[in-house]
CSV table of C-alpha atoms in Angstrom, one decimal:
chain,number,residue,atom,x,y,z
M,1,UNK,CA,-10.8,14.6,28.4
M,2,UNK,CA,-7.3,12.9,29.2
M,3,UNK,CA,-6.0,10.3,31.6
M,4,UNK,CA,-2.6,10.4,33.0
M,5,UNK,CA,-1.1,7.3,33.1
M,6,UNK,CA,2.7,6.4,34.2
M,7,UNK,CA,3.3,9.5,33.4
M,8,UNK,CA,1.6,10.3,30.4
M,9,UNK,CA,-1.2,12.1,29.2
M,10,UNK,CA,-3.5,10.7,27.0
M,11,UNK,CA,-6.0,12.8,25.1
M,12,UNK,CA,-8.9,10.0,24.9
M,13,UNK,CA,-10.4,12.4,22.3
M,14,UNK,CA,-7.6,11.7,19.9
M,15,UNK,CA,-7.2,7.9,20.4
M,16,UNK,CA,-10.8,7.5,20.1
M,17,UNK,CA,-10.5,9.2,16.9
M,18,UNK,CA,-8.2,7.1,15.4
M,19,UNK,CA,-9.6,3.8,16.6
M,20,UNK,CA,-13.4,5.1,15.0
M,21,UNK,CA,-11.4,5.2,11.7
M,22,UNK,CA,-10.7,1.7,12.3
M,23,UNK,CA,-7.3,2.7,11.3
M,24,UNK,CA,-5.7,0.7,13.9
M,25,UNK,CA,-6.7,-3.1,12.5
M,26,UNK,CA,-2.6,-3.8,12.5
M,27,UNK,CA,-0.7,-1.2,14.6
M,28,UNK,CA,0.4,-0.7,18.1
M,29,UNK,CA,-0.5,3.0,19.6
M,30,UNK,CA,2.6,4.4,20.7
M,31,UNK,CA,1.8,7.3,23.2
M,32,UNK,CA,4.6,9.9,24.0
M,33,UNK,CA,3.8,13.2,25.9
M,34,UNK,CA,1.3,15.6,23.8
M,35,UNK,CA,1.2,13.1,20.4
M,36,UNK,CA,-0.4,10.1,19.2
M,37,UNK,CA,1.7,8.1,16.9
M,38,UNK,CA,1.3,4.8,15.3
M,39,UNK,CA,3.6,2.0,14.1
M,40,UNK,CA,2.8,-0.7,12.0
M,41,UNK,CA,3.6,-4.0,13.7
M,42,UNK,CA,5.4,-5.5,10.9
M,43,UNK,CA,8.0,-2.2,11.5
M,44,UNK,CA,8.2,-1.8,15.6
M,45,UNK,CA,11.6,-2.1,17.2
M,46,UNK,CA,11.3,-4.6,20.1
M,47,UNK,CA,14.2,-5.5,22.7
M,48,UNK,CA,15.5,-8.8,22.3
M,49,UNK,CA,16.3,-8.4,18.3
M,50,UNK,CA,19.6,-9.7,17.1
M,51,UNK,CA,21.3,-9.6,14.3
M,52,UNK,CA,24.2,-11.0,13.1
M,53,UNK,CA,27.3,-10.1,10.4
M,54,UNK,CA,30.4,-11.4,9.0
M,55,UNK,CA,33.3,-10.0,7.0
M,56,UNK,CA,36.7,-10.8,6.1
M,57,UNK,CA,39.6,-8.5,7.5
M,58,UNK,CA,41.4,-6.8,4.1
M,59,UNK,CA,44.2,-4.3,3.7
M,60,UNK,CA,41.6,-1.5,3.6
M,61,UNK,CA,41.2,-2.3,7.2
M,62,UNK,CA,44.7,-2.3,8.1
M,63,UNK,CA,45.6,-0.3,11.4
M,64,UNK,CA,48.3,0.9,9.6
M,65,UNK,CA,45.9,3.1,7.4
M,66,UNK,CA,45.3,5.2,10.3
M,67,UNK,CA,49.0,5.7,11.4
M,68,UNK,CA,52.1,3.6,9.8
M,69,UNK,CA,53.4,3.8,13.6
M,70,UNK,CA,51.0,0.6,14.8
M,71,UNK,CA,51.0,-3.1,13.3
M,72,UNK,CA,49.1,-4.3,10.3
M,73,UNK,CA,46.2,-5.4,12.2
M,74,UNK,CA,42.2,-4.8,12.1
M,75,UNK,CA,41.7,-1.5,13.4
M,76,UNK,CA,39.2,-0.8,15.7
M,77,UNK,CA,37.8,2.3,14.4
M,78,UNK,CA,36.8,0.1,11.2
M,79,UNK,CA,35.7,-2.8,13.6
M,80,UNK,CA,33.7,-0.4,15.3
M,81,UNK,CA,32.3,0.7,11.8
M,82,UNK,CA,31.5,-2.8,11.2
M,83,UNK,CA,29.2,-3.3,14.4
M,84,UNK,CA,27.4,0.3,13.5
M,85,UNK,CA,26.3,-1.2,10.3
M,86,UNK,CA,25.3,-4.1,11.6
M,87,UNK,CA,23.1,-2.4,14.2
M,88,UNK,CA,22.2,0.0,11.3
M,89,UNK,CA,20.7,-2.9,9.0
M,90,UNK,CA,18.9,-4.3,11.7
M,91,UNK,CA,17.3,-1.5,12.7
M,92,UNK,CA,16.6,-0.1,9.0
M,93,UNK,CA,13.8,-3.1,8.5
M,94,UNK,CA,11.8,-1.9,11.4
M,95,UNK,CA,11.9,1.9,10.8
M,96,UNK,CA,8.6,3.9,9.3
M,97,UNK,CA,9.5,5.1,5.9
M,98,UNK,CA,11.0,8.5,6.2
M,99,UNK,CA,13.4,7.4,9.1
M,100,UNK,CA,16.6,6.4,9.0
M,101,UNK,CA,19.3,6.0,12.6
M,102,UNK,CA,22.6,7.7,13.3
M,103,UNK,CA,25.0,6.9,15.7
M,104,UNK,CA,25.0,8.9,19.0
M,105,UNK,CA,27.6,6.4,21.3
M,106,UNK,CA,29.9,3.9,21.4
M,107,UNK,CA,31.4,2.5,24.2
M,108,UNK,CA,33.7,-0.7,23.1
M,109,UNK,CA,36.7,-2.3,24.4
M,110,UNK,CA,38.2,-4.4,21.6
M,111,UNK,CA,40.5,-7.5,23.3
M,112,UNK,CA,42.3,-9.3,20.8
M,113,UNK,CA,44.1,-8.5,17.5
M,114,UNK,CA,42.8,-9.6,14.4
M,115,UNK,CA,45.4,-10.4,11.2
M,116,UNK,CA,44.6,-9.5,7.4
M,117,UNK,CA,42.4,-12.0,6.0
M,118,UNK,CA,40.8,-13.8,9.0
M,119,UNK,CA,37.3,-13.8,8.7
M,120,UNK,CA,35.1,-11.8,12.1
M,121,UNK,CA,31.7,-12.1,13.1
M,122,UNK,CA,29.9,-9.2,14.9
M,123,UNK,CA,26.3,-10.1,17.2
M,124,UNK,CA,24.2,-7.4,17.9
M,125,UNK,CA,21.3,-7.3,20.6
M,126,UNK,CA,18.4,-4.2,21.2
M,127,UNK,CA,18.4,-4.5,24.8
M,128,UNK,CA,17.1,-1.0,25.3
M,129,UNK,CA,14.4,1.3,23.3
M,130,UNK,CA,13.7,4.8,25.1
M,131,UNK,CA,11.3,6.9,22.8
M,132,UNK,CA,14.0,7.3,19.6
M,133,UNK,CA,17.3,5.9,21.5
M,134,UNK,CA,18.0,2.4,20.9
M,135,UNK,CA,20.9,0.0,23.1
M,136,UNK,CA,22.9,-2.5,21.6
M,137,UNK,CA,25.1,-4.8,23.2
M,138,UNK,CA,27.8,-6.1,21.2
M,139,UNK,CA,29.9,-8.8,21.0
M,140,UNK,CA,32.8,-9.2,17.7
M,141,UNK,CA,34.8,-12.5,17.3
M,142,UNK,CA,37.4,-13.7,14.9
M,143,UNK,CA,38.4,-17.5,14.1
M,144,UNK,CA,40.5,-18.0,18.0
M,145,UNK,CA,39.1,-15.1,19.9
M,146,UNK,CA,36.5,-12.5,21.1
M,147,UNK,CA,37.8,-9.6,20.0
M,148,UNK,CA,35.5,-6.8,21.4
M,149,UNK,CA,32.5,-6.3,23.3
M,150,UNK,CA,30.6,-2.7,23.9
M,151,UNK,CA,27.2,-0.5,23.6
M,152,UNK,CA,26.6,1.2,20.7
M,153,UNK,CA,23.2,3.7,20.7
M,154,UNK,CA,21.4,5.0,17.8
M,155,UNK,CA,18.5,7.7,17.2
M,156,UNK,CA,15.7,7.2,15.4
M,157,UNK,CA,15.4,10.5,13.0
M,158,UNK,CA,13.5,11.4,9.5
M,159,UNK,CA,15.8,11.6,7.1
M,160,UNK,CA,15.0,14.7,5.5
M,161,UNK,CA,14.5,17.0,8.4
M,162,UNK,CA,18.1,15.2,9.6
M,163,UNK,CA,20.0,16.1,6.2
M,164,UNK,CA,18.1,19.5,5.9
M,165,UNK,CA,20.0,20.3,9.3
M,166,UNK,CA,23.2,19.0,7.5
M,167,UNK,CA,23.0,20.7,4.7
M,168,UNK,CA,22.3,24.2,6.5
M,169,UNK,CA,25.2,23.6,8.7
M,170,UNK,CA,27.5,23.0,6.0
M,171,UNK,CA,26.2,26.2,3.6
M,172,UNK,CA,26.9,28.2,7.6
M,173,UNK,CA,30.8,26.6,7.3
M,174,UNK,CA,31.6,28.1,3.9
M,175,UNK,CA,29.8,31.6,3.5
């Protein structure tokens, strides 16, 4: 027997199954199209977590790194590093063991330069969760200024299926 609901099937069978096993005392059902899956509570992703980061601009992140043609600034590909790790972290205490996130978007705009040795600060927010994909919105500042604001997205995979992929692709490039 199953119910449709928004969408979804539910195979009552299978819940039932699960909730006779009393396994369910501290997790949430999530229901996705043909599979039951459950989460502890202590490790869902919800929208509305933050998190935030600080770090202080060194030499290593020096535009000029990337091409000796632009000033001796913070560069926004390692800015835009910075907020991926952030988002990372944040997301790494709520995943299953097993899974880890990769980045799958970034859409930023960064606003203000940033010189060597100021200190930034990069907020995070889920605002979105669809089945694996997860939304940030993200604002960096330095000591005078906002520096950038975007959307980053991130996939919720298992790690070893993910670097199984990896490494066959690589062993493809050299044979």
């Amino acid at each position: 027997m199953s119910v449709t609901f928004s969408g979804l099937r539910i195979f009552l069978p299978r819940v039932q199954a699960v909730l006779a096993r009393g396994e369910l005392a501290d997790h949430v059902v999530l229901l996705h199209p043909g599979r039951l899956a459950t989460q502890t509570a202590a490790t869902m992703l919800t929208v509305g977590l933050t998190r935030e980061a600080t770090t202080t601009v060194t030499d290593a992140d020096s535009a000029t790194l990337v091409s000796p043609l632009v000033p001796d600034v913070y560069a926004s590909g390692r800015m835009i590093g910075f907020a991926e790790a952030t988002c990372a972290a944040l997301m790494a205490e709520h995943l299953a063991p097993g899974e880890t996130s990769v980045g799958i978007s970034f859409h930023f705009t960064h606003e203000a330069a940033t010189p060597i040795g100021m200190t930034v600060r990069v907020q995070v927010r889920l605002v979105e969760i669809d089945r694996r994909r997860c939304v940030f919105e993200i604002e960096a500042h330095d000591a005078v200024d906002r520096i950038a604001r975007g959307r980053h997205e991130r996939m919720v995979v298992n790690r070893e299926k993910f670097l199984a992929r990896v490494r066959v692709k690589a062993e493809r490039a050299h044979s």
